[in-house]
Amino acid sequence: MAEKGDLGVLGGYDFVTANLGLSARAYPGERWMLGVQVEGRRDVWRSRDTSERPDPVADRFVVTSRISSAVRKRGGAYVGVEGTLLSARFYNSETETLTLRLWGVGFGGFVGAERRLSKGWSLQAEMMLRPLLINMYYEQIDVFEFMEEGIGFQGSVGVNYRFGGGDAQPPLRPSEAVPGEGESGEDESGEDDVSGEDGVPKYGEEGVPLY
């Protein structure tokens, strides 16, 4: 059985925004993992003038939660699919306030690799592509049309701490048993062996055979 799961910190970049977040993953089996991560994103490329943007997203800040499942491969590499819930702070020109609203739901896949650093700690790198977005803001479905917003393609690096599972040793095979273990003067029934060589019974002091 694989370790129970891990917690991590990750940072990413997608040519338009930078992100920083937390992740949690669980391992229901040897080759599967389920995870969720929450990220804060910030625009590092566009002008602060929101009139230049197709969506009135103020301050270029997006929170992303991610649910994924992946098949573990040899060498720490894995692939998987994901669904992403996107939200953002929008500027309301009428009230001149910022409001956190649902932006959309994205779907895609990812590939990654993980390398162990020390006991419990590992380094993770991923590339994610989300070509499909159900846009709640415009009430439409976008296919590869929202990547200019910096949420369709992303590379990230993270550090994880894995917990549970321990380093328990597997049970020994008969050939690996400790010599002499289980050897005693008693048979399986717990009674002393009183038979002589070649099955000939031993005799007591008065000549009575012992069985």
mmCIF file of N, CA and C in Angstrom, residues 50-141:
data_model
loop_
_atom_site.group_PDB
_atom_site.id
_atom_site.type_symbol
_atom_site.label_atom_id
_atom_site.label_comp_id
_atom_site.label_asym_id
_atom_site.label_seq_id
_atom_site.Cartn_x
_atom_site.Cartn_y
_atom_site.Cartn_z
ATOM 1 N N THR A 50 -7.121 48.561 -16.552
ATOM 2 C CA THR A 50 -8.061 47.464 -16.788
ATOM 3 C C THR A 50 -8.869 47.649 -18.056
ATOM 4 N N SER A 51 -8.852 48.835 -18.653
ATOM 5 C CA SER A 51 -9.602 49.043 -19.887
ATOM 6 C C SER A 51 -8.972 48.290 -21.045
ATOM 7 N N GLU A 52 -7.697 47.884 -20.918
ATOM 8 C CA GLU A 52 -7.023 47.148 -21.976
ATOM 9 C C GLU A 52 -7.367 45.659 -21.945
ATOM 10 N N ARG A 53 -8.068 45.237 -20.927
ATOM 11 C CA ARG A 53 -8.356 43.817 -20.785
ATOM 12 C C ARG A 53 -9.756 43.495 -21.301
ATOM 13 N N PRO A 54 -9.957 42.310 -21.872
ATOM 14 C CA PRO A 54 -11.295 41.931 -22.337
ATOM 15 C C PRO A 54 -12.273 41.726 -21.184
ATOM 16 N N ASP A 55 -11.771 41.350 -20.012
ATOM 17 C CA ASP A 55 -12.609 41.190 -18.832
ATOM 18 C C ASP A 55 -12.186 42.212 -17.787
ATOM 19 N N PRO A 56 -13.128 42.835 -17.084
ATOM 20 C CA PRO A 56 -12.778 43.843 -16.088
ATOM 21 C C PRO A 56 -12.283 43.221 -14.791
ATOM 22 N N VAL A 57 -11.209 42.458 -14.870
ATOM 23 C CA VAL A 57 -10.659 41.812 -13.687
ATOM 24 C C VAL A 57 -9.698 42.779 -13.013
ATOM 25 N N ALA A 58 -10.063 43.245 -11.856
ATOM 26 C CA ALA A 58 -9.250 44.237 -11.169
ATOM 27 C C ALA A 58 -8.082 43.580 -10.443
ATOM 28 N N ASP A 59 -6.947 44.251 -10.483
ATOM 29 C CA ASP A 59 -5.763 43.857 -9.736
ATOM 30 C C ASP A 59 -5.193 42.523 -10.177
ATOM 31 N N ARG A 60 -5.718 41.929 -11.230
ATOM 32 C CA ARG A 60 -5.205 40.691 -11.811
ATOM 33 C C ARG A 60 -4.944 39.628 -10.751
ATOM 34 N N PHE A 61 -5.929 39.336 -9.966
ATOM 35 C CA PHE A 61 -5.776 38.341 -8.903
ATOM 36 C C PHE A 61 -6.821 37.243 -9.075
ATOM 37 N N VAL A 62 -6.378 35.997 -9.187
ATOM 38 C CA VAL A 62 -7.275 34.865 -9.409
ATOM 39 C C VAL A 62 -6.940 33.760 -8.414
ATOM 40 N N VAL A 63 -7.951 33.162 -7.832
ATOM 41 C CA VAL A 63 -7.778 32.021 -6.935
ATOM 42 C C VAL A 63 -8.227 30.769 -7.675
ATOM 43 N N THR A 64 -7.389 29.752 -7.705
ATOM 44 C CA THR A 64 -7.686 28.523 -8.438
ATOM 45 C C THR A 64 -7.641 27.323 -7.503
ATOM 46 N N SER A 65 -8.682 26.535 -7.505
ATOM 47 C CA SER A 65 -8.673 25.262 -6.780
ATOM 48 C C SER A 65 -8.669 24.141 -7.804
ATOM 49 N N ARG A 66 -7.889 23.111 -7.564
ATOM 50 C CA ARG A 66 -7.674 22.064 -8.561
ATOM 51 C C ARG A 66 -7.928 20.691 -7.959
ATOM 52 N N ILE A 67 -8.688 19.881 -8.671
ATOM 53 C CA ILE A 67 -8.920 18.494 -8.286
ATOM 54 C C ILE A 67 -8.354 17.612 -9.387
ATOM 55 N N SER A 68 -7.534 16.638 -9.039
ATOM 56 C CA SER A 68 -6.883 15.849 -10.073
ATOM 57 C C SER A 68 -6.708 14.406 -9.631
ATOM 58 N N SER A 69 -6.532 13.554 -10.613
ATOM 59 C CA SER A 69 -6.145 12.165 -10.371
ATOM 60 C C SER A 69 -5.053 11.837 -11.368
ATOM 61 N N ALA A 70 -4.076 11.061 -10.953
ATOM 62 C CA ALA A 70 -2.946 10.782 -11.829
ATOM 63 C C ALA A 70 -2.515 9.338 -11.690
ATOM 64 N N VAL A 71 -1.982 8.789 -12.766
ATOM 65 C CA VAL A 71 -1.432 7.441 -12.762
ATOM 66 C C VAL A 71 0.069 7.553 -12.568
ATOM 67 N N ARG A 72 0.582 6.927 -11.521
ATOM 68 C CA ARG A 72 2.009 6.983 -11.247
ATOM 69 C C ARG A 72 2.774 6.111 -12.247
ATOM 70 N N LYS A 73 3.886 6.613 -12.735
ATOM 71 C CA LYS A 73 4.739 5.865 -13.646
ATOM 72 C C LYS A 73 6.093 5.632 -12.996
ATOM 73 N N ARG A 74 6.948 4.865 -13.669
ATOM 74 C CA ARG A 74 8.286 4.616 -13.149
ATOM 75 C C ARG A 74 9.109 5.897 -13.161
ATOM 76 N N GLY A 75 10.072 5.948 -12.255
ATOM 77 C CA GLY A 75 10.958 7.097 -12.210
ATOM 78 C C GLY A 75 10.330 8.338 -11.623
ATOM 79 N N GLY A 76 9.182 8.218 -10.963
ATOM 80 C CA GLY A 76 8.554 9.374 -10.346
ATOM 81 C C GLY A 76 7.740 10.219 -11.295
ATOM 82 N N ALA A 77 7.572 9.802 -12.566
ATOM 83 C CA ALA A 77 6.784 10.567 -13.536
ATOM 84 C C ALA A 77 5.325 10.141 -13.472
ATOM 85 N N TYR A 78 4.419 11.055 -13.825
ATOM 86 C CA TYR A 78 2.994 10.746 -13.790
ATOM 87 C C TYR A 78 2.241 11.612 -14.785
ATOM 88 N N VAL A 79 1.049 11.192 -15.144
ATOM 89 C CA VAL A 79 0.160 11.948 -16.027
ATOM 90 C C VAL A 79 -1.221 11.936 -15.388
ATOM 91 N N GLY A 80 -2.084 12.863 -15.785
ATOM 92 C CA GLY A 80 -3.410 12.881 -15.189
ATOM 93 C C GLY A 80 -4.342 13.876 -15.840
ATOM 94 N N VAL A 81 -5.542 13.950 -15.308
ATOM 95 C CA VAL A 81 -6.558 14.892 -15.771
ATOM 96 C C VAL A 81 -6.989 15.741 -14.584
ATOM 97 N N GLU A 82 -7.568 16.903 -14.878
ATOM 98 C CA GLU A 82 -7.946 17.810 -13.805
ATOM 99 C C GLU A 82 -9.146 18.663 -14.174
ATOM 100 N N GLY A 83 -9.826 19.124 -13.151
ATOM 101 C CA GLY A 83 -10.882 20.111 -13.297
ATOM 102 C C GLY A 83 -10.545 21.288 -12.400
ATOM 103 N N THR A 84 -10.682 22.495 -12.898
ATOM 104 C CA THR A 84 -10.245 23.687 -12.178
ATOM 105 C C THR A 84 -11.389 24.670 -12.015
ATOM 106 N N LEU A 85 -11.584 25.124 -10.801
ATOM 107 C CA LEU A 85 -12.587 26.136 -10.494
ATOM 108 C C LEU A 85 -11.885 27.478 -10.377
ATOM 109 N N LEU A 86 -12.283 28.440 -11.216
ATOM 110 C CA LEU A 86 -11.617 29.740 -11.281
ATOM 111 C C LEU A 86 -12.512 30.828 -10.709
ATOM 112 N N SER A 87 -11.924 31.683 -9.916
ATOM 113 C CA SER A 87 -12.639 32.848 -9.400
ATOM 114 C C SER A 87 -11.715 34.053 -9.490
ATOM 115 N N ALA A 88 -12.284 35.246 -9.467
ATOM 116 C CA ALA A 88 -11.482 36.450 -9.627
ATOM 117 C C ALA A 88 -12.154 37.634 -8.954
ATOM 118 N N ARG A 89 -11.361 38.663 -8.690
ATOM 119 C CA ARG A 89 -11.881 39.904 -8.136
ATOM 120 C C ARG A 89 -12.245 40.840 -9.286
ATOM 121 N N PHE A 90 -13.510 41.191 -9.378
ATOM 122 C CA PHE A 90 -14.008 42.051 -10.447
ATOM 123 C C PHE A 90 -14.304 43.444 -9.892
ATOM 124 N N TYR A 91 -14.066 44.425 -10.744
ATOM 125 C CA TYR A 91 -14.341 45.810 -10.360
ATOM 126 C C TYR A 91 -15.745 46.201 -10.809
ATOM 127 N N ASN A 92 -16.536 46.684 -9.865
ATOM 128 C CA ASN A 92 -17.890 47.151 -10.149
ATOM 129 C C ASN A 92 -17.838 48.661 -10.301
ATOM 130 N N SER A 93 -18.044 49.148 -11.547
ATOM 131 C CA SER A 93 -17.938 50.585 -11.817
ATOM 132 C C SER A 93 -19.051 51.386 -11.155
ATOM 133 N N GLU A 94 -20.187 50.744 -10.902
ATOM 134 C CA GLU A 94 -21.303 51.461 -10.288
ATOM 135 C C GLU A 94 -21.054 51.720 -8.805
ATOM 136 N N THR A 95 -20.559 50.710 -8.114
ATOM 137 C CA THR A 95 -20.305 50.861 -6.678
ATOM 138 C C THR A 95 -18.846 51.163 -6.370
ATOM 139 N N GLU A 96 -17.968 51.063 -7.417
ATOM 140 C CA GLU A 96 -16.538 51.291 -7.260
ATOM 141 C C GLU A 96 -15.949 50.389 -6.174
ATOM 142 N N THR A 97 -16.350 49.145 -6.208
ATOM 143 C CA THR A 97 -15.848 48.165 -5.244
ATOM 144 C C THR A 97 -15.377 46.915 -5.976
ATOM 145 N N LEU A 98 -14.576 46.115 -5.278
ATOM 146 C CA LEU A 98 -14.093 44.848 -5.814
ATOM 147 C C LEU A 98 -14.935 43.709 -5.252
ATOM 148 N N THR A 99 -15.303 42.786 -6.116
ATOM 149 C CA THR A 99 -16.139 41.664 -5.707
ATOM 150 C C THR A 99 -15.522 40.359 -6.191
ATOM 151 N N LEU A 100 -15.427 39.378 -5.307
ATOM 152 C CA LEU A 100 -14.924 38.061 -5.685
ATOM 153 C C LEU A 100 -16.054 37.260 -6.312
ATOM 154 N N ARG A 101 -15.880 36.877 -7.586
ATOM 155 C CA ARG A 101 -16.927 36.180 -8.321
ATOM 156 C C ARG A 101 -16.360 34.952 -9.017
ATOM 157 N N LEU A 102 -17.253 34.018 -9.325
ATOM 158 C CA LEU A 102 -16.863 32.833 -10.077
ATOM 159 C C LEU A 102 -16.576 33.223 -11.521
ATOM 160 N N TRP A 103 -15.425 32.819 -12.022
ATOM 161 C CA TRP A 103 -15.039 33.139 -13.383
ATOM 162 C C TRP A 103 -15.450 32.011 -14.329
ATOM 163 N N GLY A 104 -15.089 30.780 -13.975
ATOM 164 C CA GLY A 104 -15.423 29.660 -14.841
ATOM 165 C C GLY A 104 -14.870 28.351 -14.310
ATOM 166 N N VAL A 105 -15.119 27.294 -15.066
ATOM 167 C CA VAL A 105 -14.629 25.960 -14.738
ATOM 168 C C VAL A 105 -13.818 25.460 -15.920
ATOM 169 N N GLY A 106 -12.574 25.077 -15.683
ATOM 170 C CA GLY A 106 -11.700 24.604 -16.740
ATOM 171 C C GLY A 106 -11.416 23.116 -16.616
ATOM 172 N N PHE A 107 -11.121 22.482 -17.763
ATOM 173 C CA PHE A 107 -10.804 21.053 -17.791
ATOM 174 C C PHE A 107 -9.574 20.839 -18.663
ATOM 175 N N GLY A 108 -8.708 19.927 -18.242
ATOM 176 C CA GLY A 108 -7.503 19.654 -19.014
ATOM 177 C C GLY A 108 -6.709 18.505 -18.425
ATOM 178 N N GLY A 109 -5.419 18.484 -18.736
ATOM 179 C CA GLY A 109 -4.540 17.422 -18.258
ATOM 180 C C GLY A 109 -3.192 17.974 -17.856
ATOM 181 N N PHE A 110 -2.351 17.104 -17.319
ATOM 182 C CA PHE A 110 -1.031 17.541 -16.882
ATOM 183 C C PHE A 110 -0.065 16.362 -16.877
ATOM 184 N N VAL A 111 1.215 16.693 -16.947
ATOM 185 C CA VAL A 111 2.291 15.716 -16.791
ATOM 186 C C VAL A 111 3.235 16.266 -15.736
ATOM 187 N N GLY A 112 3.873 15.388 -15.008
ATOM 188 C CA GLY A 112 4.765 15.842 -13.953
ATOM 189 C C GLY A 112 5.813 14.806 -13.619
ATOM 190 N N ALA A 113 6.758 15.232 -12.798
ATOM 191 C CA ALA A 113 7.814 14.347 -12.310
ATOM 192 C C ALA A 113 8.133 14.735 -10.877
ATOM 193 N N GLU A 114 8.526 13.749 -10.101
ATOM 194 C CA GLU A 114 8.807 13.978 -8.686
ATOM 195 C C GLU A 114 10.109 13.282 -8.306
ATOM 196 N N ARG A 115 10.943 13.965 -7.540
ATOM 197 C CA ARG A 115 12.225 13.410 -7.113
ATOM 198 C C ARG A 115 12.351 13.533 -5.601
ATOM 199 N N ARG A 116 12.733 12.458 -4.972
ATOM 200 C CA ARG A 116 12.866 12.462 -3.519
ATOM 201 C C ARG A 116 14.107 13.239 -3.101
ATOM 202 N N LEU A 117 13.939 14.143 -2.129
ATOM 203 C CA LEU A 117 15.051 14.926 -1.600
ATOM 204 C C LEU A 117 15.627 14.288 -0.346
ATOM 205 N N SER A 118 14.771 13.868 0.561
ATOM 206 C CA SER A 118 15.157 13.197 1.790
ATOM 207 C C SER A 118 13.934 12.451 2.295
ATOM 208 N N LYS A 119 14.036 11.837 3.458
ATOM 209 C CA LYS A 119 12.916 11.073 3.983
ATOM 210 C C LYS A 119 11.706 11.977 4.196
ATOM 211 N N GLY A 120 10.631 11.713 3.446
ATOM 212 C CA GLY A 120 9.406 12.492 3.571
ATOM 213 C C GLY A 120 9.317 13.687 2.646
ATOM 214 N N TRP A 121 10.436 14.200 2.143
ATOM 215 C CA TRP A 121 10.448 15.417 1.320
ATOM 216 C C TRP A 121 10.734 15.080 -0.136
ATOM 217 N N SER A 122 10.054 15.780 -1.050
ATOM 218 C CA SER A 122 10.262 15.550 -2.480
ATOM 219 C C SER A 122 10.074 16.850 -3.256
ATOM 220 N N LEU A 123 10.695 16.910 -4.421
ATOM 221 C CA LEU A 123 10.595 18.053 -5.328
ATOM 222 C C LEU A 123 9.718 17.658 -6.504
ATOM 223 N N GLN A 124 8.776 18.515 -6.864
ATOM 224 C CA GLN A 124 7.790 18.208 -7.905
ATOM 225 C C GLN A 124 7.813 19.282 -8.987
ATOM 226 N N ALA A 125 7.706 18.862 -10.250
ATOM 227 C CA ALA A 125 7.596 19.786 -11.382
ATOM 228 C C ALA A 125 6.457 19.320 -12.275
ATOM 229 N N GLU A 126 5.625 20.264 -12.734
ATOM 230 C CA GLU A 126 4.462 19.916 -13.549
ATOM 231 C C GLU A 126 4.276 20.897 -14.697
ATOM 232 N N MET A 127 3.688 20.382 -15.781
ATOM 233 C CA MET A 127 3.220 21.206 -16.890
ATOM 234 C C MET A 127 1.741 20.895 -17.074
ATOM 235 N N MET A 128 0.905 21.942 -17.069
ATOM 236 C CA MET A 128 -0.548 21.756 -17.132
ATOM 237 C C MET A 128 -1.137 22.488 -18.332
ATOM 238 N N LEU A 129 -2.092 21.865 -18.991
ATOM 239 C CA LEU A 129 -2.794 22.461 -20.119
ATOM 240 C C LEU A 129 -4.293 22.307 -19.902
ATOM 241 N N ARG A 130 -5.031 23.438 -19.934
ATOM 242 C CA ARG A 130 -6.487 23.422 -19.762
ATOM 243 C C ARG A 130 -7.127 24.066 -20.991
ATOM 244 N N PRO A 131 -7.410 23.299 -22.029
ATOM 245 C CA PRO A 131 -7.936 23.880 -23.269
ATOM 246 C C PRO A 131 -9.416 24.222 -23.233
ATOM 247 N N LEU A 132 -10.140 23.727 -22.249
ATOM 248 C CA LEU A 132 -11.589 23.928 -22.217
ATOM 249 C C LEU A 132 -11.984 24.744 -20.996
ATOM 250 N N LEU A 133 -12.779 25.797 -21.219
ATOM 251 C CA LEU A 133 -13.265 26.638 -20.129
ATOM 252 C C LEU A 133 -14.749 26.899 -20.305
ATOM 253 N N ILE A 134 -15.514 26.597 -19.275
ATOM 254 C CA ILE A 134 -16.916 27.014 -19.233
ATOM 255 C C ILE A 134 -16.925 28.390 -18.588
ATOM 256 N N ASN A 135 -17.056 29.420 -19.409
ATOM 257 C CA ASN A 135 -16.924 30.805 -18.964
ATOM 258 C C ASN A 135 -18.231 31.283 -18.335
ATOM 259 N N MET A 136 -18.210 31.453 -17.013
ATOM 260 C CA MET A 136 -19.398 31.922 -16.304
ATOM 261 C C MET A 136 -19.617 33.422 -16.494
ATOM 262 N N TYR A 137 -18.544 34.149 -16.797
ATOM 263 C CA TYR A 137 -18.656 35.600 -16.932
ATOM 264 C C TYR A 137 -19.414 35.969 -18.203
ATOM 265 N N TYR A 138 -19.046 35.327 -19.325
ATOM 266 C CA TYR A 138 -19.708 35.594 -20.602
ATOM 267 C C TYR A 138 -20.788 34.566 -20.924
ATOM 268 N N GLU A 139 -20.950 33.574 -20.042
ATOM 269 C CA GLU A 139 -21.939 32.516 -20.237
ATOM 270 C C GLU A 139 -21.750 31.829 -21.588
ATOM 271 N N GLN A 140 -20.555 31.307 -21.794
ATOM 272 C CA GLN A 140 -20.226 30.612 -23.030
ATOM 273 C C GLN A 140 -19.138 29.583 -22.744
ATOM 274 N N ILE A 141 -18.878 28.719 -23.733
ATOM 275 C CA ILE A 141 -17.825 27.718 -23.627
ATOM 276 C C ILE A 141 -16.668 28.133 -24.529
#
